[in-house]
Amino acid sequence: GAVVSQHPSRVICKSGTSVKIECRSLDFQATTMFWYRQFPKKSLMLMATSNEGSKATYEQGVEKDKFLINHASLTLSTLTVTSAHPEDSSFYICSARRTGNTIYFGEGSWLTVV
Amino acid sequence: QKEVEQDPGPLSVPEGAIVSLNCTYSNSAFQYFMWYRQYSRKGPELLMYTYSSGNKEDGRFTAQVDKSSKYISLFIRDSQPSDSATYLCAMRDQGGSEKLVFGKGMKLTVNP
């Protein structure tokens, strides 16, 4: 079964509003989680590395004020897309590193901005 | 040269065939090697994880790592239509960066 859970799996929001996506590690503690974006038929694009208790590290070209990441506990990281626009519509996926260096992905969240 | 090269395919095989998927890489610091399977519109699912060189078998899946050639493989025996998916190789080094570096992903279709 899934060891990393994402919620919601699908969300539709109006342009200009904000939407939050949660990523939870279900049976392990994850000091590090990762947020990705995936465009159709493309590989995963790392957006940021989320560290528990500290600020996220964003990849070049990713707007930190637009994609707010909070890793408040060892089992939860959240991604908030602020002032969403249609071009933010995408598949967002999180992953978490388990002890032993295995990295598990969530089921992904489809965001549609209308 | 990209850090990780993977032929994106697509690859189409008949049911029961042996499938060989491969990636090459350029960074000799990579120590952890993973294969993920991603069904359409879903998150990647970890299939195999290997540390350093060697082989690992799990059911119909075998992962091989040849660090001297910087080459990793995933073999699928007795392929099934349910194996139809995109297969991504991923790897990372043992250093401070925990980021995974992915191949482009190979789209596999197993025809009944």
PDB file of C-alpha atoms in Angstrom:
ATOM      1  CA  GLY A   1       0.000   0.000   0.000  1.00  0.00           C
ATOM      2  CA  ALA A   2       0.899   3.650  -0.294  1.00  0.00           C
ATOM      3  CA  VAL A   3       3.445   4.913   2.191  1.00  0.00           C
ATOM      4  CA  VAL A   4       3.157   8.533   1.057  1.00  0.00           C
ATOM      5  CA  SER A   5      -0.272  10.070   0.743  1.00  0.00           C
ATOM      6  CA  GLN A   6      -1.259  13.241  -1.072  1.00  0.00           C
ATOM      7  CA  HIS A   7      -4.460  15.188  -0.704  1.00  0.00           C
ATOM      8  CA  PRO A   8      -6.425  16.267  -2.596  1.00  0.00           C
ATOM      9  CA  SER A   9      -5.925  14.037  -5.605  1.00  0.00           C
ATOM     10  CA  ARG A  10      -7.790  16.496  -7.785  1.00  0.00           C
ATOM     11  CA  VAL A  11      -8.656  20.126  -7.234  1.00  0.00           C
ATOM     12  CA  ILE A  12     -10.210  22.808  -9.367  1.00  0.00           C
ATOM     13  CA  CYS A  13      -9.836  26.403  -8.291  1.00  0.00           C
ATOM     14  CA  LYS A  14     -10.639  29.807  -9.676  1.00  0.00           C
ATOM     15  CA  SER A  15      -7.934  32.020 -11.063  1.00  0.00           C
ATOM     16  CA  GLY A  16      -6.512  34.279  -8.358  1.00  0.00           C
ATOM     17  CA  THR A  17      -7.268  31.981  -5.455  1.00  0.00           C
ATOM     18  CA  SER A  18      -4.831  29.854  -3.461  1.00  0.00           C
ATOM     19  CA  VAL A  19      -4.854  26.103  -3.088  1.00  0.00           C
ATOM     20  CA  LYS A  20      -3.050  23.859  -0.618  1.00  0.00           C
ATOM     21  CA  ILE A  21      -1.809  20.343  -1.290  1.00  0.00           C
ATOM     22  CA  GLU A  22      -0.800  18.066   1.572  1.00  0.00           C
ATOM     23  CA  CYS A  23       1.827  15.344   1.541  1.00  0.00           C
ATOM     24  CA  ARG A  24       1.988  12.861   4.398  1.00  0.00           C
ATOM     25  CA  SER A  25       4.379  10.025   5.124  1.00  0.00           C
ATOM     26  CA  LEU A  26       2.102   7.350   6.558  1.00  0.00           C
ATOM     27  CA  ASP A  27       4.311   5.026   8.555  1.00  0.00           C
ATOM     28  CA  PHE A  28       7.671   6.727   8.775  1.00  0.00           C
ATOM     29  CA  GLN A  29       9.177  10.051   9.642  1.00  0.00           C
ATOM     30  CA  ALA A  30      10.577  12.056   6.777  1.00  0.00           C
ATOM     31  CA  THR A  31      13.003  14.837   7.545  1.00  0.00           C
ATOM     32  CA  THR A  32      13.146  15.601   3.849  1.00  0.00           C
ATOM     33  CA  MET A  33      10.329  15.747   1.348  1.00  0.00           C
ATOM     34  CA  PHE A  34      10.401  16.855  -2.256  1.00  0.00           C
ATOM     35  CA  TRP A  35       7.863  18.584  -4.469  1.00  0.00           C
ATOM     36  CA  TYR A  36       7.726  17.965  -8.191  1.00  0.00           C
ATOM     37  CA  ARG A  37       5.704  19.174 -11.091  1.00  0.00           C
ATOM     38  CA  GLN A  38       5.049  17.028 -14.116  1.00  0.00           C
ATOM     39  CA  PHE A  39       3.835  18.189 -17.504  1.00  0.00           C
ATOM     40  CA  PRO A  40       2.078  15.780 -19.867  1.00  0.00           C
ATOM     41  CA  LYS A  41       4.398  13.121 -21.266  1.00  0.00           C
ATOM     42  CA  LYS A  42       7.381  14.690 -19.523  1.00  0.00           C
ATOM     43  CA  SER A  43       9.555  13.585 -16.658  1.00  0.00           C
ATOM     44  CA  LEU A  44       9.331  15.015 -13.178  1.00  0.00           C
ATOM     45  CA  MET A  45      10.631  18.508 -12.571  1.00  0.00           C
ATOM     46  CA  LEU A  46      11.908  19.128  -9.056  1.00  0.00           C
ATOM     47  CA  MET A  47      10.463  22.317  -7.624  1.00  0.00           C
ATOM     48  CA  ALA A  48      11.826  22.347  -4.100  1.00  0.00           C
ATOM     49  CA  THR A  49      13.283  20.323  -1.272  1.00  0.00           C
ATOM     50  CA  SER A  50      11.340  20.605   1.950  1.00  0.00           C
ATOM     51  CA  ASN A  51      13.198  20.178   5.231  1.00  0.00           C
ATOM     52  CA  GLU A  52      11.395  19.736   8.517  1.00  0.00           C
ATOM     53  CA  GLY A  53      11.717  22.791  10.701  1.00  0.00           C
ATOM     54  CA  SER A  54      13.570  24.921   8.184  1.00  0.00           C
ATOM     55  CA  LYS A  55      12.973  26.816   4.986  1.00  0.00           C
ATOM     56  CA  ALA A  56      12.533  24.946   1.759  1.00  0.00           C
ATOM     57  CA  THR A  57      15.237  24.994  -0.873  1.00  0.00           C
ATOM     58  CA  TYR A  58      13.829  26.005  -4.228  1.00  0.00           C
ATOM     59  CA  GLU A  59      15.180  25.046  -7.622  1.00  0.00           C
ATOM     60  CA  GLN A  60      16.262  27.738 -10.005  1.00  0.00           C
ATOM     61  CA  GLY A  61      13.348  29.376 -11.733  1.00  0.00           C
ATOM     62  CA  VAL A  62      10.742  28.335  -9.168  1.00  0.00           C
ATOM     63  CA  GLU A  63       9.033  31.293  -7.515  1.00  0.00           C
ATOM     64  CA  LYS A  64       9.181  30.785  -3.774  1.00  0.00           C
ATOM     65  CA  ASP A  65       6.498  33.390  -3.140  1.00  0.00           C
ATOM     66  CA  LYS A  66       4.130  31.625  -5.468  1.00  0.00           C
ATOM     67  CA  PHE A  67       4.773  28.081  -4.341  1.00  0.00           C
ATOM     68  CA  LEU A  68       4.837  28.186  -0.559  1.00  0.00           C
ATOM     69  CA  ILE A  69       6.180  25.086   1.132  1.00  0.00           C
ATOM     70  CA  ASN A  70       5.786  24.287   4.794  1.00  0.00           C
ATOM     71  CA  HIS A  71       7.244  21.197   6.450  1.00  0.00           C
ATOM     72  CA  ALA A  72       5.763  21.624   9.890  1.00  0.00           C
ATOM     73  CA  SER A  73       6.214  18.081  11.144  1.00  0.00           C
ATOM     74  CA  LEU A  74       8.158  14.934  10.344  1.00  0.00           C
ATOM     75  CA  THR A  75       5.166  13.468   8.549  1.00  0.00           C
ATOM     76  CA  LEU A  76       3.598  16.435   6.792  1.00  0.00           C
ATOM     77  CA  SER A  77       4.660  18.886   4.129  1.00  0.00           C
ATOM     78  CA  THR A  78       2.307  21.260   2.343  1.00  0.00           C
ATOM     79  CA  LEU A  79       2.538  23.081  -0.965  1.00  0.00           C
ATOM     80  CA  THR A  80       0.391  26.171  -1.383  1.00  0.00           C
ATOM     81  CA  VAL A  81      -0.029  27.583  -4.856  1.00  0.00           C
ATOM     82  CA  THR A  82      -0.830  31.245  -4.278  1.00  0.00           C
ATOM     83  CA  SER A  83      -2.787  33.460  -6.652  1.00  0.00           C
ATOM     84  CA  ALA A  84      -3.136  30.559  -9.027  1.00  0.00           C
ATOM     85  CA  HIS A  85      -3.352  31.121 -12.757  1.00  0.00           C
ATOM     86  CA  PRO A  86      -4.296  28.743 -15.565  1.00  0.00           C
ATOM     87  CA  GLU A  87      -0.619  28.193 -16.398  1.00  0.00           C
ATOM     88  CA  ASP A  88      -0.194  26.696 -12.907  1.00  0.00           C
ATOM     89  CA  SER A  89      -2.504  23.855 -13.898  1.00  0.00           C
ATOM     90  CA  SER A  90      -0.405  20.730 -13.663  1.00  0.00           C
ATOM     91  CA  PHE A  91       0.248  17.442 -11.898  1.00  0.00           C
ATOM     92  CA  TYR A  92       2.044  18.034  -8.600  1.00  0.00           C
ATOM     93  CA  ILE A  93       3.773  15.129  -6.871  1.00  0.00           C
ATOM     94  CA  CYS A  94       5.554  14.890  -3.558  1.00  0.00           C
ATOM     95  CA  SER A  95       8.076  12.344  -2.358  1.00  0.00           C
ATOM     96  CA  ALA A  96       9.604  11.510   0.985  1.00  0.00           C
ATOM     97  CA  ARG A  97      12.895   9.931   1.909  1.00  0.00           C
ATOM     98  CA  ARG A  98      12.642   6.975   4.212  1.00  0.00           C
ATOM     99  CA  THR A  99      15.541   5.785   6.377  1.00  0.00           C
ATOM    100  CA  GLY A 100      17.737   3.624   4.182  1.00  0.00           C
ATOM    101  CA  ASN A 101      17.671   6.060   1.304  1.00  0.00           C
ATOM    102  CA  THR A 102      14.574   4.777  -0.417  1.00  0.00           C
ATOM    103  CA  ILE A 103      12.360   7.531  -1.720  1.00  0.00           C
ATOM    104  CA  TYR A 104       8.634   7.048  -2.083  1.00  0.00           C
ATOM    105  CA  PHE A 105       6.237   9.167  -4.092  1.00  0.00           C
ATOM    106  CA  GLY A 106       2.712  10.232  -3.373  1.00  0.00           C
ATOM    107  CA  GLU A 107      -0.144   9.536  -5.733  1.00  0.00           C
ATOM    108  CA  GLY A 108      -0.005  13.056  -7.134  1.00  0.00           C
ATOM    109  CA  SER A 109      -2.445  15.949  -7.183  1.00  0.00           C
ATOM    110  CA  TRP A 110      -4.070  17.289 -10.334  1.00  0.00           C
ATOM    111  CA  LEU A 111      -4.573  21.024 -10.174  1.00  0.00           C
ATOM    112  CA  THR A 112      -6.820  22.775 -12.664  1.00  0.00           C
ATOM    113  CA  VAL A 113      -7.096  26.539 -12.499  1.00  0.00           C
ATOM    114  CA  VAL A 114     -10.089  27.968 -14.319  1.00  0.00           C
TER     115      VAL A 114
ATOM    116  CA  GLN B   1      25.677  15.491 -21.924  1.00  0.00           C
ATOM    117  CA  LYS B   2      22.780  14.943 -19.541  1.00  0.00           C
ATOM    118  CA  GLU B   3      23.548  13.323 -16.221  1.00  0.00           C
ATOM    119  CA  VAL B   4      21.147  10.472 -16.889  1.00  0.00           C
ATOM    120  CA  GLU B   5      20.213   9.215 -20.341  1.00  0.00           C
ATOM    121  CA  GLN B   6      17.220   6.988 -20.961  1.00  0.00           C
ATOM    122  CA  ASP B   7      15.673   6.111 -24.292  1.00  0.00           C
ATOM    123  CA  PRO B   8      12.079   7.395 -24.054  1.00  0.00           C
ATOM    124  CA  GLY B   9      10.781   4.766 -26.489  1.00  0.00           C
ATOM    125  CA  PRO B  10       7.983   3.962 -26.899  1.00  0.00           C
ATOM    126  CA  LEU B  11       8.539   0.221 -26.615  1.00  0.00           C
ATOM    127  CA  SER B  12       5.852  -2.257 -27.556  1.00  0.00           C
ATOM    128  CA  VAL B  13       6.205  -5.974 -26.826  1.00  0.00           C
ATOM    129  CA  PRO B  14       3.923  -9.041 -26.861  1.00  0.00           C
ATOM    130  CA  GLU B  15       2.711 -10.532 -23.625  1.00  0.00           C
ATOM    131  CA  GLY B  16       5.250 -12.939 -22.152  1.00  0.00           C
ATOM    132  CA  ALA B  17       8.271 -11.196 -23.641  1.00  0.00           C
ATOM    133  CA  ILE B  18      11.365 -10.316 -21.660  1.00  0.00           C
ATOM    134  CA  VAL B  19      11.747  -6.556 -21.464  1.00  0.00           C
ATOM    135  CA  SER B  20      15.062  -4.802 -21.001  1.00  0.00           C
ATOM    136  CA  LEU B  21      15.128  -1.169 -19.936  1.00  0.00           C
ATOM    137  CA  ASN B  22      18.367   0.738 -19.579  1.00  0.00           C
ATOM    138  CA  CYS B  23      19.876   3.982 -18.409  1.00  0.00           C
ATOM    139  CA  THR B  24      23.361   5.381 -18.642  1.00  0.00           C
ATOM    140  CA  TYR B  25      24.791   8.080 -16.458  1.00  0.00           C
ATOM    141  CA  SER B  26      27.833  10.297 -16.313  1.00  0.00           C
ATOM    142  CA  ASN B  27      28.223  11.120 -12.616  1.00  0.00           C
ATOM    143  CA  SER B  28      30.504   8.556 -11.004  1.00  0.00           C
ATOM    144  CA  ALA B  29      29.363   9.752  -7.564  1.00  0.00           C
ATOM    145  CA  PHE B  30      25.941   8.145  -7.984  1.00  0.00           C
ATOM    146  CA  GLN B  31      25.557   5.330  -5.474  1.00  0.00           C
ATOM    147  CA  TYR B  32      21.815   4.794  -5.126  1.00  0.00           C
ATOM    148  CA  PHE B  33      19.840   3.544  -8.089  1.00  0.00           C
ATOM    149  CA  MET B  34      16.095   3.199  -8.371  1.00  0.00           C
ATOM    150  CA  TRP B  35      13.499   2.157 -10.885  1.00  0.00           C
ATOM    151  CA  TYR B  36      10.017   3.581 -10.703  1.00  0.00           C
ATOM    152  CA  ARG B  37       6.894   2.594 -12.580  1.00  0.00           C
ATOM    153  CA  GLN B  38       4.387   5.294 -13.368  1.00  0.00           C
ATOM    154  CA  TYR B  39       0.932   4.560 -14.648  1.00  0.00           C
ATOM    155  CA  SER B  40      -0.874   7.256 -16.555  1.00  0.00           C
ATOM    156  CA  ARG B  41      -2.047  10.099 -14.307  1.00  0.00           C
ATOM    157  CA  LYS B  42      -0.575   8.514 -11.168  1.00  0.00           C
ATOM    158  CA  GLY B  43       2.492   9.101  -9.013  1.00  0.00           C
ATOM    159  CA  PRO B  44       5.635   6.965  -9.554  1.00  0.00           C
ATOM    160  CA  GLU B  45       5.767   3.672  -7.688  1.00  0.00           C
ATOM    161  CA  LEU B  46       9.104   2.382  -6.420  1.00  0.00           C
ATOM    162  CA  LEU B  47       9.915  -0.943  -8.073  1.00  0.00           C
ATOM    163  CA  MET B  48      13.558  -1.609  -7.312  1.00  0.00           C
ATOM    164  CA  TYR B  49      16.260  -0.008  -5.221  1.00  0.00           C
ATOM    165  CA  THR B  50      19.929  -0.891  -5.475  1.00  0.00           C
ATOM    166  CA  TYR B  51      22.924   0.451  -3.664  1.00  0.00           C
ATOM    167  CA  SER B  52      26.191   0.495  -5.613  1.00  0.00           C
ATOM    168  CA  SER B  53      26.922  -2.278  -8.107  1.00  0.00           C
ATOM    169  CA  GLY B  54      25.266  -5.642  -8.372  1.00  0.00           C
ATOM    170  CA  ASN B  55      22.031  -7.406  -9.140  1.00  0.00           C
ATOM    171  CA  LYS B  56      18.750  -7.497  -7.306  1.00  0.00           C
ATOM    172  CA  GLU B  57      15.777  -9.680  -8.065  1.00  0.00           C
ATOM    173  CA  ASP B  58      12.188  -9.297  -6.965  1.00  0.00           C
ATOM    174  CA  GLY B  59       9.677 -11.597  -8.582  1.00  0.00           C
ATOM    175  CA  ARG B  60       9.624 -10.941 -12.312  1.00  0.00           C
ATOM    176  CA  PHE B  61      11.889  -7.914 -11.977  1.00  0.00           C
ATOM    177  CA  THR B  62      15.682  -7.857 -11.940  1.00  0.00           C
ATOM    178  CA  ALA B  63      17.741  -4.709 -11.532  1.00  0.00           C
ATOM    179  CA  GLN B  64      21.395  -4.582 -12.494  1.00  0.00           C
ATOM    180  CA  VAL B  65      23.943  -1.889 -11.816  1.00  0.00           C
ATOM    181  CA  ASP B  66      27.329  -1.778 -13.526  1.00  0.00           C
ATOM    182  CA  LYS B  67      29.166   1.165 -12.054  1.00  0.00           C
ATOM    183  CA  SER B  68      32.287   0.569 -14.125  1.00  0.00           C
ATOM    184  CA  SER B  69      30.232   1.158 -17.271  1.00  0.00           C
ATOM    185  CA  LYS B  70      27.846   3.640 -15.625  1.00  0.00           C
ATOM    186  CA  TYR B  71      24.961   1.548 -16.853  1.00  0.00           C
ATOM    187  CA  ILE B  72      21.855   0.284 -15.117  1.00  0.00           C
ATOM    188  CA  SER B  73      19.189  -2.087 -16.336  1.00  0.00           C
ATOM    189  CA  LEU B  74      15.766  -3.336 -15.391  1.00  0.00           C
ATOM    190  CA  PHE B  75      14.585  -6.670 -16.750  1.00  0.00           C
ATOM    191  CA  ILE B  76      10.964  -7.724 -16.707  1.00  0.00           C
ATOM    192  CA  ARG B  77      10.313 -11.420 -17.279  1.00  0.00           C
ATOM    193  CA  ASP B  78       7.029 -12.834 -18.526  1.00  0.00           C
ATOM    194  CA  SER B  79       5.725  -9.333 -19.182  1.00  0.00           C
ATOM    195  CA  GLN B  80       2.027  -8.754 -18.634  1.00  0.00           C
ATOM    196  CA  PRO B  81      -0.374  -6.138 -20.034  1.00  0.00           C
ATOM    197  CA  SER B  82      -0.532  -4.713 -16.516  1.00  0.00           C
ATOM    198  CA  ASP B  83       3.175  -3.854 -16.870  1.00  0.00           C
ATOM    199  CA  SER B  84       2.231  -1.256 -19.480  1.00  0.00           C
ATOM    200  CA  ALA B  85       3.435   2.009 -17.965  1.00  0.00           C
ATOM    201  CA  THR B  86       6.272   4.503 -18.067  1.00  0.00           C
ATOM    202  CA  TYR B  87       9.448   3.306 -16.368  1.00  0.00           C
ATOM    203  CA  LEU B  88      11.769   5.884 -14.867  1.00  0.00           C
ATOM    204  CA  CYS B  89      15.296   5.290 -13.712  1.00  0.00           C
ATOM    205  CA  ALA B  90      16.524   7.537 -10.925  1.00  0.00           C
ATOM    206  CA  MET B  91      19.736   7.873  -9.019  1.00  0.00           C
ATOM    207  CA  ARG B  92      21.507   9.994  -6.452  1.00  0.00           C
ATOM    208  CA  ASP B  93      24.882  10.323  -4.862  1.00  0.00           C
ATOM    209  CA  GLN B  94      25.918   9.643  -1.310  1.00  0.00           C
ATOM    210  CA  GLY B  95      26.767  13.245  -0.603  1.00  0.00           C
ATOM    211  CA  GLY B  96      24.750  16.036   0.903  1.00  0.00           C
ATOM    212  CA  SER B  97      22.323  16.450  -1.975  1.00  0.00           C
ATOM    213  CA  GLU B  98      19.326  14.201  -1.573  1.00  0.00           C
ATOM    214  CA  LYS B  99      17.942  15.071  -4.962  1.00  0.00           C
ATOM    215  CA  LEU B 100      17.098  12.297  -7.350  1.00  0.00           C
ATOM    216  CA  VAL B 101      18.218  12.643 -10.941  1.00  0.00           C
ATOM    217  CA  PHE B 102      15.742  11.040 -13.315  1.00  0.00           C
ATOM    218  CA  GLY B 103      15.883   9.617 -16.769  1.00  0.00           C
ATOM    219  CA  LYS B 104      13.238  10.788 -19.218  1.00  0.00           C
ATOM    220  CA  GLY B 105      11.195   7.645 -18.735  1.00  0.00           C
ATOM    221  CA  MET B 106      10.489   4.800 -21.179  1.00  0.00           C
ATOM    222  CA  LYS B 107       6.880   4.184 -22.170  1.00  0.00           C
ATOM    223  CA  LEU B 108       6.241   0.436 -22.333  1.00  0.00           C
ATOM    224  CA  THR B 109       3.197  -1.253 -23.814  1.00  0.00           C
ATOM    225  CA  VAL B 110       2.677  -4.988 -23.392  1.00  0.00           C
ATOM    226  CA  ASN B 111       0.166  -6.265 -25.907  1.00  0.00           C
ATOM    227  CA  PRO B 112      -2.089  -9.206 -25.002  1.00  0.00           C
TER     228      PRO B 112
END
